[in-house]
Coordinates of C-alpha atoms in Angstrom, one line a residue:
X931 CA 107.6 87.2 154.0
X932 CA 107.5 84.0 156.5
X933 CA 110.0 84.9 159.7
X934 CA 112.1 86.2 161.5
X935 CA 114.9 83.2 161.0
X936 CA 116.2 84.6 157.6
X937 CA 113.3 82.4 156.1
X938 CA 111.3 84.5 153.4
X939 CA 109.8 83.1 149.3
X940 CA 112.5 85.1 147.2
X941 CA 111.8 86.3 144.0
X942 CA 112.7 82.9 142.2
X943 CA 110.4 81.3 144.6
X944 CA 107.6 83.5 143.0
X945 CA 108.8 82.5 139.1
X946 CA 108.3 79.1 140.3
X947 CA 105.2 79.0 141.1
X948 CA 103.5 79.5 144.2
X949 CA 100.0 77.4 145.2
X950 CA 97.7 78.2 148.3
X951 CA 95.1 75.7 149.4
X952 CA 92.8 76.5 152.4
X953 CA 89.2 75.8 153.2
X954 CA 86.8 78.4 153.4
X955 CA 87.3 80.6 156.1
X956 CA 90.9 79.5 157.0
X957 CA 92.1 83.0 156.2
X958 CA 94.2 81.9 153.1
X959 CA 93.0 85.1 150.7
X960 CA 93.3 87.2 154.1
X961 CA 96.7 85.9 155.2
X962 CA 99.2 84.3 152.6
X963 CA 97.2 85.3 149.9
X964 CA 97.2 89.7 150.7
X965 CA 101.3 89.0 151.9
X966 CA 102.1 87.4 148.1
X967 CA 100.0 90.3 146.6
X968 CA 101.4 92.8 149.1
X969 CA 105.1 92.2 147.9
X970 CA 104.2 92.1 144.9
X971 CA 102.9 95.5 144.7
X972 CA 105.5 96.9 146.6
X973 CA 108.1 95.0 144.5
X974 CA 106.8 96.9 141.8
X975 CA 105.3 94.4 139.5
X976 CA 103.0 94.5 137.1
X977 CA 100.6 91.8 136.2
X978 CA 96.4 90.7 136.4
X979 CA 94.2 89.4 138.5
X980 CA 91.6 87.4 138.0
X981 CA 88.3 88.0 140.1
X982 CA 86.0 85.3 141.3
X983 CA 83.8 87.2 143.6
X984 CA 82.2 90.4 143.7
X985 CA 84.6 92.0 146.3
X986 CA 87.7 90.6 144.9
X987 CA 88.3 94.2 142.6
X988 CA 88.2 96.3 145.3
X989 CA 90.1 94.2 148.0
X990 CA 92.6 94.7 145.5
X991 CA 92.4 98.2 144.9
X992 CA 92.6 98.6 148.8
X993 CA 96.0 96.7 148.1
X994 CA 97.0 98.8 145.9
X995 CA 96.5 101.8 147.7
X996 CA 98.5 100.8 150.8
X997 CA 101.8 100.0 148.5
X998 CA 100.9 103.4 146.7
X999 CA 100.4 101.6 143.5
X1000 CA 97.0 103.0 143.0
X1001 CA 97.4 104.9 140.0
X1002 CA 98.7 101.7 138.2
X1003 CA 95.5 99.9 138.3
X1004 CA 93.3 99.4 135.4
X1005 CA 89.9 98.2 136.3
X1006 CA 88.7 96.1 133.1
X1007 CA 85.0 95.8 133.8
X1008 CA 81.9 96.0 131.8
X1009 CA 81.5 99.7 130.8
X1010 CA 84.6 100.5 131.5
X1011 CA 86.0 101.3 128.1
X1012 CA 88.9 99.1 128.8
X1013 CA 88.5 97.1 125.7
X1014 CA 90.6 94.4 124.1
X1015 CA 89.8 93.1 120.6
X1016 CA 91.4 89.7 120.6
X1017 CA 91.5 88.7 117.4
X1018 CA 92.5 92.3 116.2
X1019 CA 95.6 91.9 118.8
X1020 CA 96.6 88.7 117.8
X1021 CA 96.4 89.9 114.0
X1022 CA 98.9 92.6 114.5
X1023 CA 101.1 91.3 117.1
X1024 CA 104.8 93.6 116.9
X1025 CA 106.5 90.2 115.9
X1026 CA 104.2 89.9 112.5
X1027 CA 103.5 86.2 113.5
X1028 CA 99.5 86.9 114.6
X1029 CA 98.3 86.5 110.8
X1030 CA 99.5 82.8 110.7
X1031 CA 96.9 80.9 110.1
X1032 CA 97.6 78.2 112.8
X1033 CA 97.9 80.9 115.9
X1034 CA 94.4 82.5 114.6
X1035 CA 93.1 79.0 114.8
X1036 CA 94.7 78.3 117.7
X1037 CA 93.2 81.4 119.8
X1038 CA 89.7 80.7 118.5
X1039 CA 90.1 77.2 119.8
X1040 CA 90.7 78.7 123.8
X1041 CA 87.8 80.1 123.4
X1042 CA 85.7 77.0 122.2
X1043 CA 87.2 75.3 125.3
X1044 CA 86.7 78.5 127.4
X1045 CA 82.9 78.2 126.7
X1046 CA 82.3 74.6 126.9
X1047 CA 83.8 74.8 130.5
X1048 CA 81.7 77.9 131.5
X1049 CA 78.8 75.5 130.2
X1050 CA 79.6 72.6 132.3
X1051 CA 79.6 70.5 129.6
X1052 CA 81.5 67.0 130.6
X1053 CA 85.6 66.8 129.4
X1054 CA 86.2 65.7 125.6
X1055 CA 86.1 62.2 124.7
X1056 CA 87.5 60.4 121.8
X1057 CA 84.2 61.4 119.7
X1058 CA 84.3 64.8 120.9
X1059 CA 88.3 64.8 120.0
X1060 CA 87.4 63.7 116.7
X1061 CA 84.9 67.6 116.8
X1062 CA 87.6 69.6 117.9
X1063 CA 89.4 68.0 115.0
X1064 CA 86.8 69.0 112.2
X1065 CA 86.4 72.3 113.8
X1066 CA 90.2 73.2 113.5
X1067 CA 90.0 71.8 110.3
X1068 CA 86.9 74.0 109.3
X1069 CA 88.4 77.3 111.4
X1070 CA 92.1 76.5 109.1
X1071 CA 90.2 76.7 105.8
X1072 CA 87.9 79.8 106.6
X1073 CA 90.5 81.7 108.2
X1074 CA 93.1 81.6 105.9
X1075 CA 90.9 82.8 102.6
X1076 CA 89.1 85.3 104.5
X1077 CA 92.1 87.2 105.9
X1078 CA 93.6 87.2 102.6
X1079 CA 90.1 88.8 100.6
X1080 CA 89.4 91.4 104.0
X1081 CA 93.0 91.8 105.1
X1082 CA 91.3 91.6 108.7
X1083 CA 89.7 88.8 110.8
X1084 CA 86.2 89.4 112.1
X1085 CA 84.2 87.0 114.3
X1086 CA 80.4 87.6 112.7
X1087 CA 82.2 88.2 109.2
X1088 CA 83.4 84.4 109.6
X1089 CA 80.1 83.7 110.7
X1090 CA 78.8 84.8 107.7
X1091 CA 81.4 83.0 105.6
X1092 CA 80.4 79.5 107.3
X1093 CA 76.3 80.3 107.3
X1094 CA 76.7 80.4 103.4
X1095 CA 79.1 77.7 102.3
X1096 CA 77.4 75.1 100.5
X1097 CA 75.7 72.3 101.7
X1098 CA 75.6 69.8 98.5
X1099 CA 78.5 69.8 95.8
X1100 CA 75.6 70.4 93.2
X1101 CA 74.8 73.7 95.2
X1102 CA 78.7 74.2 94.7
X1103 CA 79.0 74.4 91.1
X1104 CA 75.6 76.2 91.4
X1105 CA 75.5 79.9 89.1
X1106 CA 72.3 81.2 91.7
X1107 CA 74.7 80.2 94.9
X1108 CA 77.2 81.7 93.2
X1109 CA 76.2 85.2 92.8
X1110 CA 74.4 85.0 96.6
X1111 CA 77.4 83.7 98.7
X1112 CA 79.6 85.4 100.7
X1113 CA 81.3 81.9 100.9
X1114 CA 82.2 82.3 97.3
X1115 CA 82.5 85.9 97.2
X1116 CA 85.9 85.1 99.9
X1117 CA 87.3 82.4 97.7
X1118 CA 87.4 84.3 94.7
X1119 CA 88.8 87.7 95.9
X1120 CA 91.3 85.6 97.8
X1121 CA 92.4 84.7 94.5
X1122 CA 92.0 87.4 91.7
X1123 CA 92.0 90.7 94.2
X1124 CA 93.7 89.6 97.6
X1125 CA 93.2 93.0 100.4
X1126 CA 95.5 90.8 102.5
X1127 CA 98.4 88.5 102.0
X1128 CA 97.7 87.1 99.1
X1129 CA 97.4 83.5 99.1
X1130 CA 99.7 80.7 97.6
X1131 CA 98.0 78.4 94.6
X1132 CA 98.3 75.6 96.9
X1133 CA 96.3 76.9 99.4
X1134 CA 93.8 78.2 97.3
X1135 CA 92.9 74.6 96.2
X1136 CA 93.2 73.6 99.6
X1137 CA 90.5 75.6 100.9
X1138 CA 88.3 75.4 97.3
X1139 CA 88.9 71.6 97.5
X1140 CA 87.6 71.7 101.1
X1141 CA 84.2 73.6 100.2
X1142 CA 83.3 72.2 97.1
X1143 CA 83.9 68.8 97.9
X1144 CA 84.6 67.5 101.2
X1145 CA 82.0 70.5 103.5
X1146 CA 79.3 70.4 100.5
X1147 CA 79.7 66.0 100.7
X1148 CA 79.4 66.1 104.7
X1149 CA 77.1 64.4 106.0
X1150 CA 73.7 66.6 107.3
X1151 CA 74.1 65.3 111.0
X1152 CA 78.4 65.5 110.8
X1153 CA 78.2 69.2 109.6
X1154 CA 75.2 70.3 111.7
X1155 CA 77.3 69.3 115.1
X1156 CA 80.7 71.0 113.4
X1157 CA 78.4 74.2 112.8
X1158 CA 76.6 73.8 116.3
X1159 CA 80.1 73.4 118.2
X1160 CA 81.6 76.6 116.5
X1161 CA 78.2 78.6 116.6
X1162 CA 77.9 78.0 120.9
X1163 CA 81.5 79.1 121.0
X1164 CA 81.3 82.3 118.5
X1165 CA 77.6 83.3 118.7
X1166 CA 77.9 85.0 122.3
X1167 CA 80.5 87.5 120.9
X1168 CA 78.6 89.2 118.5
X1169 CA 76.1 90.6 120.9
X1170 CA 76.2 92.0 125.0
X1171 CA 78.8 92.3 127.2
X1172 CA 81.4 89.7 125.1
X1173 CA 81.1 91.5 121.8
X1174 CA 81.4 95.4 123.5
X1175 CA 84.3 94.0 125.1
X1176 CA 86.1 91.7 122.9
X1177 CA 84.9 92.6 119.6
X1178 CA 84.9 96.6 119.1
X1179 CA 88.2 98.7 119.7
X1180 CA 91.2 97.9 121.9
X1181 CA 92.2 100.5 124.7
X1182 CA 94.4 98.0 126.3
X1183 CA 96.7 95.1 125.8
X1184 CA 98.4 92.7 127.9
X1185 CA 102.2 94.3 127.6
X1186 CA 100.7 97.1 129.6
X1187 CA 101.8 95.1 132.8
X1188 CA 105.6 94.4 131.3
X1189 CA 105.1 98.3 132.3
X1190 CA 103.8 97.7 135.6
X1191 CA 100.5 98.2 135.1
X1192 CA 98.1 95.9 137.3
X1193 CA 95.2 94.3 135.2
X1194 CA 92.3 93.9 137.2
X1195 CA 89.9 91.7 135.2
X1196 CA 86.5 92.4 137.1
X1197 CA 84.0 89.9 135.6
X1198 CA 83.1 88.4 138.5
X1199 CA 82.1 84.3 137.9
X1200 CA 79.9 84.3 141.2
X1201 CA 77.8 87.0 139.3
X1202 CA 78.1 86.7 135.6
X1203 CA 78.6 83.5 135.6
X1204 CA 79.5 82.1 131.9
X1205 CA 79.9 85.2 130.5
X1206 CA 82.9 85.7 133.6
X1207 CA 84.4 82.6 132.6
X1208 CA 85.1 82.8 128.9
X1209 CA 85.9 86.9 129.5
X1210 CA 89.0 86.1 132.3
X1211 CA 89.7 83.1 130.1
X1212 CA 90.5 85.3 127.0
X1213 CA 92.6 87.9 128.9
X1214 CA 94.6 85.4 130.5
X1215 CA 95.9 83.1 127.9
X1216 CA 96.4 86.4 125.6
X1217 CA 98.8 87.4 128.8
X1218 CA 100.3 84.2 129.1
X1219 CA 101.3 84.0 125.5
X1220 CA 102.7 87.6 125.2
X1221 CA 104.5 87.3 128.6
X1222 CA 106.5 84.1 127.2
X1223 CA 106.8 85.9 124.1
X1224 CA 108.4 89.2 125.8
X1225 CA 112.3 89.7 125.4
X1226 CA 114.0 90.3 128.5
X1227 CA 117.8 90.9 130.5
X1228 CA 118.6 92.2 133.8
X1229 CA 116.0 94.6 134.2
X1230 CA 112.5 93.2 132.9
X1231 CA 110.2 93.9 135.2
X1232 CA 108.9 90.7 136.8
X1233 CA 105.2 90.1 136.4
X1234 CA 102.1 88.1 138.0
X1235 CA 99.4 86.3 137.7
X1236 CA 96.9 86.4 140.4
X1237 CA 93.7 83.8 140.7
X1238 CA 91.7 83.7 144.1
X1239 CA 88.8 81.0 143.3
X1240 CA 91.6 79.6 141.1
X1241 CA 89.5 77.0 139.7
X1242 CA 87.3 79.1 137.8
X1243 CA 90.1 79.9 135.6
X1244 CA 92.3 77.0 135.3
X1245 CA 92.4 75.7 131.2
X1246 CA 94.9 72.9 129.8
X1247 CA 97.6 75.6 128.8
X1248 CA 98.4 76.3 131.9
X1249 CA 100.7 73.8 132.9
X1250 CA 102.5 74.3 129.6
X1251 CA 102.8 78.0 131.0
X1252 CA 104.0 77.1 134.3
X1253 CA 106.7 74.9 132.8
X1254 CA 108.1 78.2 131.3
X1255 CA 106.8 80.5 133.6
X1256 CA 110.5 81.2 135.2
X1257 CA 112.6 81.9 132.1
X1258 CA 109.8 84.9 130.9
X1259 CA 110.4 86.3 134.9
X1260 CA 106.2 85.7 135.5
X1261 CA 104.7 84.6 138.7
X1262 CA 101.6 82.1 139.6
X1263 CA 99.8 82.6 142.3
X1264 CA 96.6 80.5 142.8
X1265 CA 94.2 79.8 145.7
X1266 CA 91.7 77.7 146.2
X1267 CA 90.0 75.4 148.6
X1268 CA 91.7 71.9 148.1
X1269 CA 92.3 68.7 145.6
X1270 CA 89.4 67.7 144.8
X1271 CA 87.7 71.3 143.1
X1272 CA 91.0 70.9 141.0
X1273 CA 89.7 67.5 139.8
X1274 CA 86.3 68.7 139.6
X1275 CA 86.7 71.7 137.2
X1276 CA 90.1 71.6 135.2
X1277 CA 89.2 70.9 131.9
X1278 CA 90.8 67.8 129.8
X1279 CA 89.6 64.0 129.3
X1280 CA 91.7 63.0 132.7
X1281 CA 91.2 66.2 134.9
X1282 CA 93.0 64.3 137.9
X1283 CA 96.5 63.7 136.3
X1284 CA 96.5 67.3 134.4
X1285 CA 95.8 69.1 138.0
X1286 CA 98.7 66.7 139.6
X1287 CA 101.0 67.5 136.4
X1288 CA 100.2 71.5 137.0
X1289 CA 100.4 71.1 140.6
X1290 CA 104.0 69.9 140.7
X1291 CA 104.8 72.7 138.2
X1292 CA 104.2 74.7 141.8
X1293 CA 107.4 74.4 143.6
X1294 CA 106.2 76.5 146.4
X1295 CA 102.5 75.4 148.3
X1296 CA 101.1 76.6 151.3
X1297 CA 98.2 74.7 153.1
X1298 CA 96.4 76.4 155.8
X1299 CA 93.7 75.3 157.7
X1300 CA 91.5 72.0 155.8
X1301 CA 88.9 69.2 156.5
X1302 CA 89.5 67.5 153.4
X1303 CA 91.3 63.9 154.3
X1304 CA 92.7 64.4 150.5
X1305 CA 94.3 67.1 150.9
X1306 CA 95.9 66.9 154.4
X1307 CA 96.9 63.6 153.2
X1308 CA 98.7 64.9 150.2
X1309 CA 100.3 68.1 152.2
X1310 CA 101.6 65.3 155.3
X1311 CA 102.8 63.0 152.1
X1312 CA 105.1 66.1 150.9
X1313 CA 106.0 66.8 153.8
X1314 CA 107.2 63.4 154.4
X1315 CA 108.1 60.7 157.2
X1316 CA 111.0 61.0 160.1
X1317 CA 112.0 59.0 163.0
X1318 CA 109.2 59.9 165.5
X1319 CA 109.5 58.5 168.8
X1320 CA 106.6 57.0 170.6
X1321 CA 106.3 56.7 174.5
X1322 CA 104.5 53.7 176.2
X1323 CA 103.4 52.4 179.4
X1324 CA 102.5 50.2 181.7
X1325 CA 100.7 49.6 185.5
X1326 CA 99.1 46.9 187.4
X1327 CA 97.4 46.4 190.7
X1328 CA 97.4 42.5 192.6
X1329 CA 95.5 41.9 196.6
X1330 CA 95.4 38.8 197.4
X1331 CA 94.2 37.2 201.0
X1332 CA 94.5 33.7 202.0
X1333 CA 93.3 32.2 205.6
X1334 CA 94.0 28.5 206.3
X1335 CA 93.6 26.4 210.0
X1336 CA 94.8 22.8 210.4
X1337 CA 94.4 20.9 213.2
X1338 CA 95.3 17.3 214.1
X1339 CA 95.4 15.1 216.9
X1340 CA 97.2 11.5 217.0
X1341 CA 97.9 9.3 220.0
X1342 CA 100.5 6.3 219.8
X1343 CA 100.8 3.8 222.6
X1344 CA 103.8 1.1 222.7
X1345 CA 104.7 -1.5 225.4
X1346 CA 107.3 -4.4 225.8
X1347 CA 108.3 -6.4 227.9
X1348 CA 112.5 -8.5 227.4
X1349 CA 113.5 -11.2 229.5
X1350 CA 117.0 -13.1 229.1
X1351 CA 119.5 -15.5 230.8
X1352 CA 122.7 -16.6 230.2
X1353 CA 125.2 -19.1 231.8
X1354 CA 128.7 -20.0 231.0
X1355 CA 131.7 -22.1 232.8
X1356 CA 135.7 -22.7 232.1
X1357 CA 138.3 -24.7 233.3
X1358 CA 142.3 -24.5 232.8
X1359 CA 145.8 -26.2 234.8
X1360 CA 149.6 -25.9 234.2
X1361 CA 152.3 -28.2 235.9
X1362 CA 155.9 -28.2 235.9
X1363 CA 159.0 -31.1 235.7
X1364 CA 162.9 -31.0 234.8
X1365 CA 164.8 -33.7 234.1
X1366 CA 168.2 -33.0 234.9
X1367 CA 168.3 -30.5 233.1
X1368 CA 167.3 -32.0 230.1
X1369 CA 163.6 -31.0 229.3
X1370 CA 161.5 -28.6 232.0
X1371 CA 157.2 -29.1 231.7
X1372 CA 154.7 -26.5 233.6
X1373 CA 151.2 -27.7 234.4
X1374 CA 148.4 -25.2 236.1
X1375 CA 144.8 -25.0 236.8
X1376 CA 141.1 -23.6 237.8
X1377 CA 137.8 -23.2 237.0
X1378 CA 135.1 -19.8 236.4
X1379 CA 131.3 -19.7 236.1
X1380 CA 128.8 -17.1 236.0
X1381 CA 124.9 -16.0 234.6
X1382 CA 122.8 -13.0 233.7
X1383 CA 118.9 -12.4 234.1
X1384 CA 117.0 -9.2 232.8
X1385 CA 114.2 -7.6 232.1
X1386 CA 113.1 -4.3 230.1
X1387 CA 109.5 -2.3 229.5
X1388 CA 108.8 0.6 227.1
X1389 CA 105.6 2.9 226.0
X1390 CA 104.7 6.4 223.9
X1391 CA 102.1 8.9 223.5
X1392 CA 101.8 12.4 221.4
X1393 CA 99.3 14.9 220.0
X1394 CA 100.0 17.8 217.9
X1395 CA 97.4 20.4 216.7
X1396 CA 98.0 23.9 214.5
X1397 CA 96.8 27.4 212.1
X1398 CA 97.9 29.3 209.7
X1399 CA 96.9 33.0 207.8
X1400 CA 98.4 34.8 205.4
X1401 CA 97.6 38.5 203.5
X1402 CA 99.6 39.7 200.2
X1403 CA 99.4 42.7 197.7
X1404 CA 101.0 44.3 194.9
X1405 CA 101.4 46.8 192.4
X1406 CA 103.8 47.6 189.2
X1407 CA 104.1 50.2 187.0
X1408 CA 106.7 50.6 183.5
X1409 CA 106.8 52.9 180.8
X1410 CA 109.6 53.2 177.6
X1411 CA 109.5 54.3 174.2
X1412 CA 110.3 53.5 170.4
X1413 CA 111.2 54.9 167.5
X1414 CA 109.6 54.5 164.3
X1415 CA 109.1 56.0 160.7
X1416 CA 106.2 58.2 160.7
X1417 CA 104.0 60.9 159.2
X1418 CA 106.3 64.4 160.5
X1419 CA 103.4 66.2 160.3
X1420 CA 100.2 64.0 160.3
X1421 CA 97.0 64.8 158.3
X1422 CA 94.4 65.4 161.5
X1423 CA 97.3 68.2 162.4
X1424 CA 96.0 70.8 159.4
X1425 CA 92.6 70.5 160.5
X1426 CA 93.1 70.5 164.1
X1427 CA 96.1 72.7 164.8
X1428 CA 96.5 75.5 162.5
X1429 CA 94.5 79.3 163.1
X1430 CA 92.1 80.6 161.1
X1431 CA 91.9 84.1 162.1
X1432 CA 90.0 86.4 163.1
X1433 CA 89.5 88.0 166.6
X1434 CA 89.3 84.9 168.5
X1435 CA 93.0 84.0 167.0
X1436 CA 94.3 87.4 167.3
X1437 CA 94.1 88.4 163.8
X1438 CA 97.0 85.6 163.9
X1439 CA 96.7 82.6 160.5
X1440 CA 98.7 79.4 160.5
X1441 CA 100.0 77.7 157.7
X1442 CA 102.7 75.2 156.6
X1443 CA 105.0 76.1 153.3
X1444 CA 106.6 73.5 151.4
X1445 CA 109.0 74.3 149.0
X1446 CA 110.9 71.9 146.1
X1447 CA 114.6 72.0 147.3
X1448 CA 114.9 74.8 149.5
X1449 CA 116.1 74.0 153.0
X1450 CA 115.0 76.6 155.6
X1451 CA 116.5 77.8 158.6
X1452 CA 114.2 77.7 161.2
X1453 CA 112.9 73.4 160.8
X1454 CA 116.2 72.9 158.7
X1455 CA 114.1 71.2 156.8
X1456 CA 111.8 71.5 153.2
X1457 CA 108.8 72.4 155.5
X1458 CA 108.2 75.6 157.5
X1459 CA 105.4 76.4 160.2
X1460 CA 104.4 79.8 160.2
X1461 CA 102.4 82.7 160.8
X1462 CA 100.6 85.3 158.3
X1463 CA 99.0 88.8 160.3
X1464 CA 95.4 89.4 158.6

């Protein structure tokens, strides 16, 4: 599904996850989005899908048509007589464990959260923990007597059974109340004539003890917000498009796509707008619970789920799903535009750290083209940093001219004048006598005298005179490089350098997958670029 290098998502890759973020108009639903759906479909896979928008039904049915899978589609829309009963379903689930008390409870719960979202009312606080508390507490102790006098669970009979409980404990013991209340008409046929299960002593008091003393000693205010947070959730199903759908017969159930049949729940959000919410709610966490549920070897089928707009749809089970999601051989596929819309709308008291927790439940996300700095920052962040190198350079120009004259002149005049006389005279004799040869004497003499008279004269003269000019110029130029730890792919690049689409881009969308350890062939790395066909 991604190249021609041997790099392609694997079925594994599907059971993990897979998340696609894209703005608007970045082709994600028209590039990654119809490849993941196409292989699906051609895999053979069964699963639902979740619309958003009005188009979304039929862009899958055009799917479906080009893998020849046409004839496995069930369009669940208003009308349609596609019906699911939900609390019928969970009742007589094939494993015998839909009467329990606690999953009854449990599914009514989903949709109390379902609604409250579809109502944009602000996430649960510790006050409005403490009213999720007394409504489980209330749903626990009209559920459980009510199943055992009817042997069935009905939304507007446990309506009725809340409407007429009492609201003093002297209206309790009351003989008029008494022979009026459907309340007390529940309590005692779960007792003496049980149509159900019947129930054991200690949960008889339970739920008598409960009604009689601690509902009848409520405070007004305390019980009226208990009643008003059940009644927002309930009333809308016993009337319109919730109650034909939800609340009349079944004609289809969620193991249809173990079978591959492909689910498409049409309530569009962009149209119906609560009323879409709660509906694709319902559907989907009834999937989710019977998909983990399902037994399965060698040859189960794989299935999907399948959310464009994914946001619309997103409730605090999911992430417990996606943690599981692999073992039960089910696939996630989500779009949606970036981060931020899953901080926005995913339910729960800190909506940022359950959309981080379910996000990296995703092992596999693709981000396409995007604006958001939050988003490009988190895709460049998983991508990570690697040595990048970083060229640098240099230049500089020097002119320089320099002009200089000297000139000197200097005259030097000397004269003198030396005159000197010398005179000098010597004198010297010898002479001779013998004696008979005893002694022999020499005597001489003569005489030498001379003078000298000079004179000397000197003088000097110069002059010297001179210029000088000079010119110089220069220019250097360097360059060189580093290498540093940097972003591998920076933020700026998925808003600036990936396609969108379209006939300008050839039909041609960019995106970048990262996947949790998988090393692919082509970047030999966790990280791939590559290119979707529209």
């Amino acid at each position: 599904m991604l190249n021609g290098q041997g790099d392609a998502l694997r079925v594994r890759d599907f059971y993990e996850g897979v998340q696609i973020l894209g703005a608007t108009g970045s082709g994600k639903s028209s590039g990654s989005g119809m490849a993941a759906a196409s292989a699906m479909l051609l895999g053979g896979w069964g699963g639902i899908v979740m619309c958003a928008k009005p188009d979304e039904a039929e862009r899958w049915i055009g799917y479906a048509q080009q893998c020849g899978r046409l004839n496995d589609v069930i369009l669940m829309r208003p009308g349609s007589g596609w019906n699911l009963n939900f609390l019928d379903y969970e009742f007589h689930r094939p494993d015998g464990l839909g009467a329990d008390v606690l999953n009854l409870v449990t599914l009514i719960m989903v949709i109390v959260e379902r609604m409250r979202v579809a109502l944009g009312q602000p996430a649960q606080d510790a006050d409005g923990a403490f009213w999720v508390a007394a409504v489980r507490e209330l749903l626990t102790n009209v559920i459980e007597p009510l199943v055992a006098a009817t042997g069935r669970l009905r939304l507007d009979e446990l309506m009725r059974f809340i409407t007429s409980a009492p609201t003093t404990r002297e209206q309790a013991f009351s003989d008029e109340w008494k022979a009026h209340s459907y309340c007390y008409w529940v309590l005692q046929h779960s007792y003496l004539n049980p149509q159900g299960v019947p129930l054991p002593e200690h949960s008889v008091r339970a739920a008598a003890d409960y009604w009689f003393s601690t509902y009848a000693g409520m405070d007004n205010k305390t019980r009226s917000n208990i009643i008003a947070t059940l009644t927002a959730a309930i009333s809308p199903f016993l009337r319109g498009v919730l109650h034909d759908t939800f609340c009349t017969n079944t004609t289809l159930i969620p193991e249809m796509t173990h079978e591959g049949a492909i689910i498409i729940v049409d309530y569009p959000i962009k149209t119906m707008g609560p009323v879409g919410v709660v509906a694709a709610g319902i559907v989907k966490y009834l999937w989710q619970r019977a998909t983990e549920r399902r037994a399965f070897g060698p040859d189960t089928r794989p299935t999907f789920l399948f959310a464009d707009e994914c946001q619309f749809f997103m409730s605090t089970y999911d992430g417990e799903f996606q943690s599981t999601a692999r073992s039960s051989r089910a696939a996630t596929v989500y779009l949606t535009q970036n981060l931020p819309t899953y901080y926005a709308l995913l339910p729960g008291r800190d909506p940022k750290s359950s959309a981080d927790s379910l996000l990296g439940n995703f092992q596999t996300k693709i981000f396409h083209a995007n604006t958001d700095p939050t988003t490009n920052r988190y895709a460049s962040d998983l991508i990570g940093k690697s040595l990048q190198r970083r060229a640098s350079g240099s230049w500089s120009t020097n002119d320089g001219w320099s002009h200089s004259t000297n000139e000197g002149r200097g005259t030097s005049y000397q004269t003198g004048q030396n005159r000197g006389t010398s005179w000098g005279s010597s004198s010297n004799g010898s002479a001779s006598y013998s004696d008979e040869g005893k002694a022999s004497y020499s005597f001489g003499g003569g005489s030498n005298r001379g003078g000298q008279k000079g004179t000397s004269k000197s003088s000097t003269r110069s002059r010297n005179s001179g210029s000088s000019e000079s010119v110089s110029g220069g220019m250097t130029q360097g360059g060189g490089w580093s290498d540093q730890m940097d972003d591998t792919v920076p933020p700026a690049a998925f808003a600036s350098k990936l396609r969108k689409g379209g006939q300008s881009d050839d039909f041609m969308v960019d995106a970048v997958v990262v996947q949790g350890g998988r090393r692919f062939t082509w970047s030999n790395a966790h990280w791939l670029a590559c290119t979707f066909r529209q």
